[in-house]
Short mmCIF file of C-alpha atoms in Angstrom, two decimals:
data_model
loop_
_atom_site.label_atom_id
_atom_site.label_comp_id
_atom_site.label_asym_id
_atom_site.label_seq_id
_atom_site.Cartn_x
_atom_site.Cartn_y
_atom_site.Cartn_z
CA MET A 1177 5.23 20.31 -10.46
CA LEU A 1178 5.91 18.83 -6.86
CA ALA A 1179 6.06 15.17 -6.20
CA ILE A 1180 6.82 13.15 -2.91
CA ALA A 1181 7.85 10.44 -1.88
CA PHE A 1182 6.49 8.52 1.13
CA ARG A 1183 9.05 5.00 2.16
CA PHE A 1184 7.85 2.58 4.79
CA PRO A 1185 10.79 1.02 6.75
CA GLY A 1186 9.29 -1.29 8.83
CA GLY A 1187 7.16 -1.86 5.85
CA ARG A 1188 3.68 -1.52 7.47
CA TYR A 1189 1.24 1.40 6.74
CA HIS A 1190 -1.21 1.90 9.80
CA ALA A 1191 -3.90 4.80 9.43
CA THR A 1192 -7.71 4.19 10.77
CA PRO A 1193 -10.30 6.34 8.60
CA TRP A 1194 -12.57 9.47 9.52
CA GLY A 1195 -15.48 8.48 11.53
CA ARG A 1196 -14.65 4.04 11.53
CA HIS A 1197 -13.60 2.06 14.38
CA VAL A 1198 -10.36 0.16 14.67
CA ASN A 1199 -12.10 -2.88 14.78
CA GLU A 1200 -13.41 -2.52 11.67
CA ALA A 1201 -9.75 -3.44 10.37
CA ALA A 1202 -10.05 -0.65 7.46
CA VAL A 1203 -6.90 0.86 6.26
CA ALA A 1204 -6.33 4.58 5.22
CA TRP A 1205 -5.64 4.14 1.67
CA PRO A 1206 -3.59 6.22 0.23
CA PRO A 1207 -2.32 8.70 2.32
CA GLU A 1208 -5.24 10.96 3.01
CA PRO A 1209 -3.72 14.55 2.34
CA TRP A 1210 -5.63 16.00 5.03
CA ARG A 1211 -4.23 13.21 7.34
CA LEU A 1212 -0.42 14.43 5.20
CA LEU A 1213 -0.48 18.49 6.15
CA ARG A 1214 -1.90 18.01 9.30
CA ALA A 1215 1.84 15.41 9.56
CA LEU A 1216 4.08 18.52 8.36
CA LEU A 1217 1.91 20.60 11.00
CA ALA A 1218 2.69 18.63 14.27
CA VAL A 1219 6.41 17.82 12.59
CA TRP A 1220 6.63 21.44 12.73
CA HIS A 1221 5.33 21.95 16.48
CA ARG A 1222 8.19 19.35 18.19
CA LYS A 1223 10.65 19.76 16.03
CA LEU A 1224 11.34 23.01 14.84
CA ASP A 1225 12.59 25.98 15.55
CA PRO A 1226 9.46 28.75 14.71
CA ALA A 1227 12.35 31.45 15.04
CA ARG A 1228 13.76 30.10 12.25
CA TRP A 1229 10.68 29.38 9.92
CA PRO A 1230 7.80 30.95 11.34
CA ARG A 1231 3.86 30.61 11.24
CA THR A 1232 3.55 32.65 8.91
CA ARG A 1233 5.66 30.80 6.34
CA LEU A 1234 3.84 27.98 7.22
CA SER A 1235 0.53 28.53 6.65
CA ALA A 1236 1.21 29.67 3.11
CA LEU A 1237 3.10 26.25 2.91
CA LEU A 1238 0.13 24.05 4.06
CA ASP A 1239 -2.22 26.76 1.97
CA ARG A 1240 -0.31 26.23 -1.96
CA LEU A 1241 -0.44 22.46 -1.34
CA ALA A 1242 -4.34 22.54 0.03
CA THR A 1243 -5.21 24.18 -3.29
CA GLU A 1244 -4.43 20.95 -5.58
CA PRO A 1245 -5.56 17.23 -4.69
CA PRO A 1246 -2.53 15.35 -5.23
CA GLN A 1247 -2.30 12.32 -7.61
CA PHE A 1248 -0.99 8.94 -6.13
CA HIS A 1249 1.46 6.27 -7.35
CA LEU A 1250 0.89 3.35 -4.92
CA PRO A 1251 3.49 0.20 -4.14
CA PRO A 1252 2.18 -2.90 -4.01
CA ALA A 1253 0.29 -3.35 -0.79
CA VAL A 1254 -1.72 -6.78 0.97
CA PRO A 1255 -3.62 -5.63 4.40
CA ALA A 1256 -2.54 -7.42 7.31
CA HIS A 1257 -3.77 -7.68 11.05
CA SER A 1258 -2.47 -8.65 14.86
CA ARG A 1259 -4.52 -9.44 17.05
CA HIS A 1260 -4.76 -7.81 21.22
CA TYR A 1261 -6.48 -8.23 24.25
CA LEU A 1262 -5.99 -4.85 26.10
CA PRO A 1263 -7.15 -4.79 29.30
CA THR A 1264 -10.41 -3.41 31.13
CA ARG A 1265 -11.76 -2.68 35.04
CA ASP A 1266 -13.94 -6.28 34.72
CA LYS A 1267 -11.83 -7.43 31.46
CA THR A 1268 -9.61 -8.47 28.36
CA THR A 1269 -10.77 -6.29 25.36
CA LEU A 1270 -10.02 -7.99 21.96
CA VAL A 1271 -8.55 -5.29 19.77
CA PHE A 1272 -7.76 -5.86 16.12
CA ASP A 1273 -4.77 -3.41 14.71
CA ALA A 1274 -5.07 -3.37 11.00
CA PHE A 1275 -2.26 -2.18 8.17
CA LEU A 1276 -0.68 -2.58 5.36
CA ARG A 1277 1.99 -4.47 4.22
CA ILE A 1278 4.40 -2.64 1.24
CA GLU A 1279 7.79 -3.94 0.03
CA THR A 1280 10.09 -2.37 2.11
CA GLY A 1281 11.63 0.35 -0.73
CA GLN A 1282 8.80 1.04 -2.20
CA PRO A 1283 7.35 4.63 -2.52
CA VAL A 1284 4.26 5.98 -2.58
CA HIS A 1285 4.62 8.88 -4.35
CA ALA A 1286 1.99 12.45 -4.08
CA VAL A 1287 1.99 14.34 -6.53
CA TRP A 1288 0.89 17.77 -7.59
CA PRO A 1289 1.04 17.82 -11.40
CA THR A 1290 0.32 21.69 -11.62
CA LEU A 1291 2.12 22.87 -7.88
CA GLU A 1292 4.83 25.27 -8.29
CA LEU A 1293 6.81 26.83 -4.78
CA ASP A 1294 9.08 28.93 -4.70
CA ALA A 1295 12.94 28.84 -2.90
CA GLU A 1296 11.82 29.99 0.40
CA GLN A 1297 8.76 27.01 0.09
CA LEU A 1298 11.00 24.48 -0.96
CA GLU A 1299 13.12 24.92 1.57
CA LEU A 1300 10.99 24.57 4.91
CA LEU A 1301 8.63 21.43 2.69
CA ASP A 1302 12.42 19.81 3.28
CA ALA A 1303 12.78 20.64 6.60
CA LEU A 1304 9.58 19.22 7.65
CA LEU A 1305 10.06 15.82 5.04
CA ASP A 1306 13.03 15.59 7.41
CA GLY A 1307 11.44 15.59 10.15
CA LEU A 1308 8.48 13.51 9.97
CA GLY A 1309 8.94 10.38 11.56
CA TYR A 1310 5.62 8.41 11.04
CA LEU A 1311 3.00 8.66 9.09
CA GLY A 1312 -0.85 7.79 10.27
CA ARG A 1313 -0.18 6.02 14.11
CA ALA A 1314 3.01 6.02 15.25
CA GLU A 1315 3.92 2.13 13.95
CA SER A 1316 3.85 3.42 10.26
CA TRP A 1317 7.81 4.83 10.38
CA VAL A 1318 8.41 6.89 7.44
CA GLU A 1319 10.97 8.56 4.66
CA ALA A 1320 10.35 11.57 2.98
CA VAL A 1321 12.07 13.40 0.38
CA ARG A 1322 11.07 15.00 -2.85
CA GLU A 1323 11.23 13.29 -5.55
CA ALA A 1324 9.93 11.87 -8.86
CA PRO A 1325 7.63 9.27 -9.63
CA PRO A 1326 8.84 6.95 -12.68
CA ALA A 1327 8.70 8.45 -15.96
CA GLY A 1328 6.21 6.64 -18.05
CA ARG A 1329 4.35 5.45 -14.83
CA GLN A 1330 0.17 6.77 -14.59
CA PRO A 1331 -0.84 7.51 -11.12
CA ASP A 1332 -2.80 4.47 -9.03
CA CYS A 1333 -5.43 6.72 -7.64
CA VAL A 1334 -5.92 9.94 -9.11
CA PRO A 1335 -9.17 13.03 -7.87
CA VAL A 1336 -11.95 11.87 -10.42
CA GLU A 1337 -12.44 15.74 -11.81
CA ALA A 1338 -8.47 14.73 -13.49
CA GLU A 1339 -9.74 12.07 -15.35
CA ALA A 1340 -10.89 13.13 -18.89
CA ASP A 1341 -14.24 10.70 -18.64
CA ALA A 1342 -14.77 12.16 -15.13
CA GLU A 1343 -18.53 12.91 -17.21
CA ASN A 1344 -18.45 9.32 -17.52
CA ASP A 1345 -17.65 8.22 -14.19
CA GLY A 1346 -14.70 6.71 -15.57
CA GLY A 1347 -14.86 5.27 -18.64
CA ASP A 1348 -14.32 1.70 -18.80
CA GLY A 1349 -14.62 1.95 -14.79
CA ASP A 1350 -11.36 0.17 -13.73
CA GLY A 1351 -10.56 0.86 -10.58
CA GLU A 1352 -12.54 1.53 -7.33
CA ARG A 1353 -13.95 4.97 -6.45
CA LEU A 1354 -13.36 6.19 -2.43
CA ARG A 1355 -13.77 9.94 -1.13
CA LEU A 1356 -10.28 10.99 0.12
CA LEU A 1357 -10.33 13.75 2.98
CA ALA A 1358 -8.44 16.75 2.18
CA ALA A 1359 -7.63 20.19 4.20
CA ARG A 1360 -9.80 22.67 2.68
CA PRO A 1361 -7.82 26.29 1.22
CA ALA A 1362 -7.74 28.87 3.94
CA ALA A 1363 -9.99 30.93 2.25
CA GLY A 1364 -12.55 28.80 1.89
CA TYR A 1365 -12.63 27.68 5.75
CA ALA A 1366 -12.94 31.51 6.62
CA GLY A 1367 -16.24 30.88 3.90
CA PHE A 1368 -17.50 27.91 5.63
CA ARG A 1369 -16.41 28.39 9.53
CA SER A 1370 -18.92 32.03 8.68
CA ARG A 1371 -21.76 29.96 7.48
CA ALA A 1372 -21.39 27.60 9.78
CA LEU A 1373 -21.54 30.18 12.91
CA THR A 1374 -24.41 32.07 11.68
CA GLU A 1375 -26.21 28.64 11.49
CA PHE A 1376 -25.58 26.89 14.86
CA GLY A 1377 -24.38 29.71 16.67
CA ARG A 1378 -23.65 28.00 20.08
CA ALA A 1379 -26.45 26.03 20.09
CA ARG A 1380 -23.95 23.65 19.45
CA ARG A 1381 -21.36 24.46 21.62
CA ILE A 1382 -19.38 23.68 18.52
CA ALA A 1383 -17.04 27.43 18.43
CA ASP A 1384 -14.01 26.03 20.28
CA THR A 1385 -14.18 23.74 16.71
CA LEU A 1386 -14.29 26.09 14.91
CA PRO A 1387 -10.57 28.67 15.69
CA ALA A 1388 -10.79 31.49 13.17
CA ASP A 1389 -6.84 30.76 12.43
CA TRP A 1390 -6.52 27.89 9.84
CA LEU A 1391 -3.89 26.41 11.64
CA ASP A 1392 -5.22 26.30 14.01
CA ALA A 1393 -8.52 24.59 12.56
CA LEU A 1394 -6.17 22.12 10.94
CA ALA A 1395 -4.44 20.98 14.71
CA VAL A 1396 -8.04 20.89 16.15
CA GLU A 1397 -7.71 16.76 18.22
CA THR A 1398 -10.46 14.43 16.93
CA GLY A 1399 -11.92 13.83 20.16
CA ALA A 1400 -13.18 16.92 19.91
CA LEU A 1401 -14.68 17.24 17.11
CA GLN A 1402 -16.52 13.74 17.15
CA LYS A 1403 -18.02 15.82 21.41
CA ALA A 1404 -19.25 18.92 19.33
CA GLY A 1405 -20.74 16.23 16.76
CA TRP A 1406 -19.02 16.50 13.31
CA ASN A 1407 -19.34 13.55 11.22
CA ARG A 1408 -15.76 14.82 9.49
CA PRO A 1409 -13.89 18.00 10.49
CA PRO A 1410 -15.09 21.45 9.36
CA ALA A 1411 -11.93 21.99 8.29
CA ALA A 1412 -11.63 19.60 5.57
CA ILE A 1413 -13.70 18.20 2.55
CA GLU A 1414 -13.62 15.69 0.66
CA ILE A 1415 -12.79 14.34 -2.45
CA PRO A 1416 -13.82 11.90 -5.23
CA TYR A 1417 -11.04 10.05 -6.02
CA ARG A 1418 -10.81 6.66 -8.26
CA ARG A 1419 -7.74 4.16 -7.25
CA ARG A 1420 -6.66 1.22 -9.43
CA PRO A 1421 -6.12 -2.01 -8.54
CA THR A 1422 -2.61 -2.73 -6.64
CA ARG A 1423 -1.73 -6.68 -6.47
CA PRO A 1424 1.14 -7.87 -3.84
CA SER A 1425 4.21 -7.92 -4.52
CA ALA A 1426 6.81 -11.23 -3.74
CA PRO A 1427 9.37 -9.54 -0.54
CA ARG A 1428 12.66 -7.48 -1.65
CA HIS A 1429 14.43 -10.42 0.40
CA ASP A 1430 12.97 -13.34 -1.59
CA ARG A 1431 13.92 -11.85 -5.36
CA ARG A 1432 14.98 -15.31 -6.91
CA PRO A 1433 13.94 -17.47 -10.28
CA GLY A 1434 10.60 -19.65 -10.09
CA PRO A 1435 7.54 -18.58 -8.97
CA ALA A 1436 7.74 -15.38 -6.13
CA ILE A 1437 4.71 -15.94 -3.72
CA ASP A 1438 3.05 -19.04 -3.78
CA THR A 1439 1.20 -19.68 -0.04
CA VAL A 1440 -1.21 -17.29 1.66
CA ARG A 1441 -2.03 -17.66 5.29
CA TYR A 1442 -6.16 -16.52 6.40
CA ALA A 1443 -6.52 -15.84 10.64
CA LEU A 1444 -10.46 -17.18 11.10
CA TYR A 1445 -12.33 -14.20 12.63
CA GLY A 1446 -16.24 -15.02 13.54
CA ARG A 1447 -18.30 -16.81 16.51
CA PRO A 1448 -17.76 -19.55 16.76
CA LEU A 1449 -15.58 -20.61 15.14
CA PRO A 1450 -15.60 -23.97 12.48
CA ARG A 1451 -14.02 -26.89 14.55
CA ILE A 1452 -10.92 -29.12 13.07
CA GLU A 1453 -13.11 -31.64 12.51
CA ASP A 1454 -14.72 -30.41 9.67
CA ALA A 1455 -12.21 -29.39 8.01
CA ILE A 1456 -12.49 -31.00 4.82
CA ARG A 1457 -15.62 -29.00 4.28
CA VAL A 1458 -13.65 -25.22 5.24
CA GLY A 1459 -11.32 -26.37 2.86
CA GLU A 1460 -14.00 -26.87 0.22
CA TRP A 1461 -15.81 -23.50 1.57
CA LEU A 1462 -12.29 -21.68 0.88
CA ARG A 1463 -12.42 -22.72 -2.64
CA SER A 1464 -15.59 -21.71 -3.47
CA THR A 1465 -14.87 -18.57 -2.36
CA VAL A 1466 -12.11 -17.89 -3.74
CA LEU A 1467 -13.81 -19.01 -6.97
CA ARG A 1468 -17.13 -16.98 -6.05
CA ALA A 1469 -14.91 -13.65 -6.45
CA CYS A 1470 -12.32 -14.14 -9.58
CA ARG A 1471 -12.87 -12.78 -12.86
CA PRO A 1472 -13.41 -15.90 -15.86
CA PRO A 1473 -11.72 -17.63 -16.97
CA VAL A 1474 -10.47 -18.92 -13.94
CA PRO A 1475 -6.77 -19.61 -13.93
CA ALA A 1476 -6.26 -23.72 -13.52
CA LEU A 1477 -4.02 -23.70 -10.60
CA ILE A 1478 -6.76 -22.16 -8.55
CA SER A 1479 -10.04 -23.70 -9.76
CA GLY A 1480 -8.03 -27.35 -10.19
CA HIS A 1481 -9.63 -27.99 -13.81
CA ASP A 1482 -7.75 -28.11 -17.34
CA LEU A 1483 -4.83 -28.83 -16.07
CA PRO A 1484 -2.13 -30.03 -18.23
CA PRO A 1485 -0.86 -33.45 -16.78
CA GLY A 1486 2.40 -34.81 -15.46
CA ASN A 1487 2.02 -32.82 -12.67
CA PRO A 1488 -1.46 -33.64 -10.42
CA HIS A 1489 -0.78 -31.80 -7.23
CA ALA A 1490 0.38 -27.94 -9.06
CA HIS A 1491 -2.98 -26.17 -8.05
CA ALA A 1492 -4.18 -25.17 -5.46
CA PHE A 1493 -4.48 -26.62 -1.62
CA TRP A 1494 -7.20 -25.43 0.57
CA LEU A 1495 -6.01 -26.75 3.93
CA ALA A 1496 -7.45 -25.36 7.55
CA GLU A 1497 -5.72 -24.88 11.26
CA SER A 1498 -5.97 -24.88 14.64
CA ALA A 1499 -2.85 -22.85 15.07
CA GLY A 1500 -4.31 -21.96 18.94
CA GLY A 1501 -4.62 -25.47 19.61
CA ASP A 1502 -8.57 -25.16 20.91
CA GLY A 1503 -9.29 -27.75 18.28
CA ARG A 1504 -11.39 -24.89 16.73
CA ILE A 1505 -10.57 -23.16 12.98
CA ASP A 1506 -9.14 -20.15 13.17
CA HIS A 1507 -6.42 -19.91 10.19
CA VAL A 1508 -6.94 -21.08 7.27
CA LEU A 1509 -3.92 -21.48 3.73
CA ILE A 1510 -3.72 -21.33 0.01
CA HIS A 1511 -0.66 -23.13 -1.25
CA VAL A 1512 0.00 -23.64 -4.99
CA PRO A 1513 3.06 -25.17 -5.30
CA ASP A 1514 3.97 -23.87 -9.30
CA GLY A 1515 3.02 -20.33 -7.72
CA ILE A 1516 -0.30 -18.39 -6.45
CA PRO A 1517 -1.28 -16.38 -10.47
CA ALA A 1518 -0.60 -12.34 -10.78
CA GLY A 1519 -4.01 -12.25 -11.75
CA VAL A 1520 -5.71 -13.58 -8.71
CA PHE A 1521 -3.46 -11.89 -6.29
CA GLY A 1522 -6.26 -8.64 -5.69
CA VAL A 1523 -8.91 -11.28 -4.88
CA LEU A 1524 -6.81 -13.22 -2.58
CA ALA A 1525 -5.88 -9.52 -1.01
CA ASP A 1526 -9.28 -9.52 -0.13
CA PRO A 1527 -11.39 -12.65 -0.94
CA GLY A 1528 -14.57 -11.64 0.86
CA GLU A 1529 -16.88 -13.43 3.46
CA LEU A 1530 -15.92 -17.90 3.98
CA ARG A 1531 -19.80 -18.12 4.53
CA GLU A 1532 -21.41 -21.79 4.64
CA PRO A 1533 -23.49 -22.79 1.81
CA ALA A 1534 -27.43 -22.79 3.16
CA ARG A 1535 -28.65 -26.29 3.45
CA ARG A 1536 -31.78 -27.44 1.75
CA ARG A 1537 -34.08 -27.95 4.66
CA SER A 1538 -35.49 -32.22 4.93
CA ALA A 1539 -38.26 -32.70 3.15
CA GLY A 1540 -41.12 -31.14 6.20
CA ASP A 1541 -39.97 -28.77 6.30
CA GLY A 1542 -40.50 -27.95 2.39
CA ASP A 1543 -38.53 -26.98 0.06
CA ALA A 1544 -36.77 -23.45 0.45
CA ASP A 1545 -32.86 -23.13 1.34
CA ASP A 1546 -32.11 -22.82 4.50
CA THR A 1547 -30.41 -19.25 4.85
CA ASP A 1548 -29.33 -19.23 7.99
CA THR A 1549 -25.77 -19.68 7.44
CA ARG A 1550 -22.93 -18.80 9.35
CA ALA A 1551 -19.57 -16.39 7.46
CA TRP A 1552 -16.11 -15.42 8.74
CA GLN A 1553 -13.72 -12.65 7.86
CA LEU A 1554 -10.74 -13.64 5.79
CA LEU A 1555 -8.44 -11.38 6.99
CA PRO A 1556 -4.66 -11.88 5.50
CA GLU A 1557 -1.70 -12.26 7.54
CA TRP A 1558 1.02 -13.74 5.00
CA PHE A 1559 1.90 -13.69 1.62
CA GLY A 1560 5.38 -15.25 0.53
CA ARG A 1561 7.09 -18.44 -0.10
CA ALA A 1562 5.89 -21.54 1.94
CA ALA A 1563 9.80 -22.67 2.19
CA THR A 1564 10.90 -19.12 3.77
CA PRO A 1565 7.62 -18.34 6.29
CA PRO A 1566 7.78 -15.40 7.98
CA ASP A 1567 9.07 -14.69 11.19
CA GLY A 1568 7.34 -15.44 14.50
CA ASP A 1569 4.04 -17.79 15.05
CA ALA A 1570 3.41 -19.65 11.15
CA GLY A 1571 1.48 -22.33 12.85
CA ARG A 1572 2.37 -25.71 12.53
CA LEU A 1573 1.27 -25.63 8.86
CA LEU A 1574 4.55 -23.86 7.93
CA GLY A 1575 8.40 -24.22 8.39
CA LYS A 1576 10.45 -27.00 8.22
CA ALA A 1577 11.27 -30.59 9.98
CA THR A 1578 12.14 -34.16 10.58
CA VAL A 1579 8.69 -35.61 11.92
CA TRP A 1580 4.78 -34.79 10.93
CA ARG A 1581 1.99 -35.98 12.78
CA SER A 1582 -1.56 -35.99 11.75
CA THR A 1583 -3.62 -32.84 12.18
CA THR A 1584 -6.56 -34.63 9.49
CA PRO A 1585 -6.76 -38.35 9.24
CA TYR A 1586 -4.52 -39.43 5.85
CA LEU A 1587 -6.89 -41.52 3.60
CA HIS A 1588 -5.12 -43.32 1.03
CA PRO A 1589 -6.08 -42.82 -2.63
CA TRP A 1590 -4.96 -46.25 -3.66
CA HIS A 1591 -7.41 -49.19 -3.10
CA VAL A 1592 -5.07 -51.71 -0.39
CA LYS A 1593 -3.95 -54.71 -1.85
CA ARG A 1594 -0.68 -56.76 0.42
CA GLY A 1595 1.88 -55.47 0.37
CA PHE A 1596 0.27 -52.21 -0.73
CA GLY A 1597 -1.13 -50.49 2.84
CA ALA A 1598 -0.97 -46.99 3.81
CA ALA A 1599 2.41 -47.02 4.54
CA GLU A 1600 3.05 -48.24 1.08
CA GLN A 1601 0.95 -45.37 0.05
CA ILE A 1602 2.48 -42.93 1.50
CA ARG A 1603 6.20 -43.89 0.45
CA ARG A 1604 4.79 -43.80 -3.18
CA GLU A 1605 3.21 -40.45 -2.82
CA CYS A 1606 6.50 -38.60 -1.42
CA ARG A 1607 8.16 -40.15 -4.28
CA GLU A 1608 6.33 -39.07 -7.01
CA ARG A 1609 6.53 -35.11 -5.49
CA GLY A 1610 10.20 -35.16 -5.44
CA LEU A 1611 9.99 -36.77 -1.55
CA ALA A 1612 12.38 -37.78 0.28
CA GLU A 1613 10.24 -42.10 1.57
CA PRO A 1614 9.22 -41.14 5.56
CA GLU A 1615 8.46 -44.25 7.92
CA VAL A 1616 5.39 -44.76 8.26
CA ARG A 1617 4.05 -44.58 12.18
CA GLU A 1618 0.54 -45.84 12.70
CA LEU A 1619 -1.13 -43.56 15.62
CA GLU A 1620 -3.91 -44.08 17.91
CA HIS A 1621 -5.43 -41.05 17.67
CA ILE A 1622 -4.57 -37.03 17.71
CA GLU A 1623 -4.65 -34.80 19.91
CA VAL A 1624 -6.59 -32.30 20.29
CA ALA A 1625 -7.16 -29.35 23.41
CA GLY A 1626 -7.27 -32.60 25.87
CA ARG A 1627 -9.38 -34.68 23.68
CA ARG A 1628 -8.45 -37.69 21.67
CA LEU A 1629 -10.37 -37.92 18.02
CA ARG A 1630 -10.21 -40.61 16.34
CA PRO A 1631 -10.40 -40.46 12.25
CA LEU A 1632 -14.52 -41.44 12.47
CA ASP A 1633 -15.16 -37.81 14.43
CA PHE A 1634 -13.84 -36.26 11.56
CA HIS A 1635 -15.91 -35.00 8.18
CA ARG A 1636 -14.12 -37.12 5.82
CA PHE A 1637 -16.28 -37.02 2.24
CA ARG A 1638 -16.28 -34.28 -0.21
CA ARG A 1639 -19.68 -32.20 -0.90
CA LYS A 1640 -19.69 -32.67 -4.01
CA PRO A 1641 -19.72 -36.98 -4.61
CA VAL A 1642 -17.21 -39.16 -6.40
CA ALA A 1643 -16.17 -41.62 -8.30
CA ILE A 1644 -14.08 -43.96 -5.85
CA GLN A 1645 -12.65 -43.36 -2.05
CA PRO A 1646 -10.94 -46.22 -1.56
CA ASP A 1647 -10.88 -45.14 2.29
CA ALA A 1648 -13.47 -43.92 3.83
CA ARG A 1649 -11.70 -44.49 7.73
CA GLY A 1650 -8.40 -42.75 7.53
CA HIS A 1651 -5.29 -43.02 9.77
CA VAL A 1652 -3.41 -41.34 12.11
CA LEU A 1653 0.22 -41.05 10.75
CA GLU A 1654 3.69 -39.98 12.37
CA LEU A 1655 5.56 -39.54 9.64
CA ARG A 1656 9.74 -39.09 10.27
CA PHE A 1657 11.73 -37.38 7.26
CA PRO A 1658 15.33 -38.73 6.24
CA GLU A 1659 16.42 -34.53 6.02
CA PRO A 1660 13.66 -31.83 6.69
CA VAL A 1661 10.88 -31.81 4.63
CA SER A 1662 9.23 -27.87 4.39
CA GLY A 1663 5.77 -28.08 4.72
CA PRO A 1664 2.23 -27.34 4.03
CA LEU A 1665 2.18 -31.14 3.96
CA ALA A 1666 -1.10 -32.94 2.58
CA LEU A 1667 -1.24 -36.50 1.04
CA GLY A 1668 -3.91 -38.76 0.32
CA PHE A 1669 -7.45 -38.63 -0.92
CA GLY A 1670 -8.70 -34.70 -0.06
CA CYS A 1671 -5.59 -33.57 0.19
CA HIS A 1672 -6.00 -30.74 -1.50
CA PHE A 1673 -9.60 -29.92 0.56
CA GLY A 1674 -8.14 -30.68 3.91
CA LEU A 1675 -6.97 -34.01 4.62
CA GLY A 1676 -4.77 -36.41 5.48
CA VAL A 1677 -2.75 -32.77 6.29
CA PHE A 1678 0.05 -33.14 8.95
CA GLY A 1679 1.98 -30.34 10.84
CA HIS A 1680 5.28 -30.30 13.23
CA ASP A 1681 6.09 -29.72 16.92
CA GLU A 1682 9.50 -28.22 15.17
CA GLY A 1683 10.71 -24.15 15.46
#
C-alpha cells in the first residue's frame, strides 16, 4: 500500500475543475489524480537535479501511480469564496475566487491500496513530495509526506469499481457520484494517440497537443488543449468515484466545551439584491430554503418547533445584513445560540438558492401562481462561533461592542402599559437572555446610504399570520451597555427573522 498525506497550512484549497469557469465558484474535490501527477512533474522540472533524478526514473514512478486510481480520506471542508474586481481596458470585471476551508493540520490522504514501489521509486517520491509547495492554485500551500491514514477509518471517496456493490450503483446510494480526471498509463496513452492521429490527422491541428512522449503529454498546457478543441486532456481519462458527504468542523483554535459552531455567514449573489427594508421577508425565505434542504425530522433548533420550555430563543435566527452600507442585503446569517446540530452541517454548507416564493396573481389574472420569482446564490463565507468572529470584515452584526444601533426596526413583543414601554421591554428581554440592562435612547431614523429610513419604510409583518402582534409601527433605538456585548443582537417581535436587529460601529 502507498499513502500520501496532504496538509494545507493556510487552511484553504483552491482548484478549478477542468472545463469550468472560475466564476462558477466550483472547486475540484478531492484533488484529482491528474492534478497530483502534474504537480509532481512540475516539482521535478523546477526543483530537482535531473542528473541525480533521471527522467526515466520519474516516468517509471508516475506511470506506476497512474496504473491504479487512488482512494481518498477527506477532512471536513467548507466552501467559501472571495470577490475581486480586476481592471480591464474599459471597466472592472468581477471575479470569484472559490476555495474550500480546511482545518489546519487535517490531512487529505490519497491511498493506493495495492500499489507497491521499490526503494528507488520511494526515494524519488519523497524528494518530489518534499519539494511540493502548493497543490491546485498557488494559494493552496501544501505539505506532503508519505503517511498512512488513521487505522480503522473507511475512505470517504473511492472509485466506483472498488465498491463491492458497484453493479448496484453503490447499494444504499449514500454519497455523491462524481468523475475525477486521472492520467492514462503510458501504454494506454500510446494507443489513444495512435487512434487519434489516424482519425483526425492534422485537420484539427491537434498533433502539437499529442506529443509522443508520455511525460510531455502530461505537461501540455491547459490553454493549448482548449485552443485545439479538446473537451478534456488527451492524456487523461475520467474515472467514476463515489464521495461520502463530509461535514465542517470547529476551527482548531476553538476547541472548548459546549457547542463548537453556532453561526454561519453567507454572501448573497444576484441582481438586484433585496433591500434592507425587506429583511423579515429575506429571513423567512432563508429559513424555508434550509428547511426544504433538510431531511426529516428537522432538528427543533433549526425549525423552532417543539422546543423544550424555559429557553424560547435557543433556536435559529435568520438575519439579513447590508454589509456594504448601500441599503442592499448582501449577506445573511444563521445563528443558533445553543449550537448548530451536527446533522445539518452538510445542508448549511450548500443550502441551494435563496428564492422568493411565488406569489398569487390578482383575481383578474386568474388563479395560477406567478412563477417569475427572484433567486440569489448563497455562498458560505464563514462557519464558527459568534463570540470569536473571523479576522477582517465580519460586518456590523458580529463582534463585541458596548453601543448597538438599530439596523432594522425594533417592535416590542409585549403590549405597552404604563411604565412598560419599549425601553422597559428591551431591559426585560435583556435580563431574560442573561445580558446587562442597557441605556435605551430612541432615534428618529436609520441612516442607509444617505437615506433616512423610518420604521414605517420597512416590512414589519410575518408572511405567516400571527395571532397577536403588539407593535405594528416599530422604533429605532440605540442601546448602550455597561460592558461589551457579543452579537448578533436581535430583540423584540420578529427578531428570529430579521426585525429588531442591532449593529455596531466598533471593531
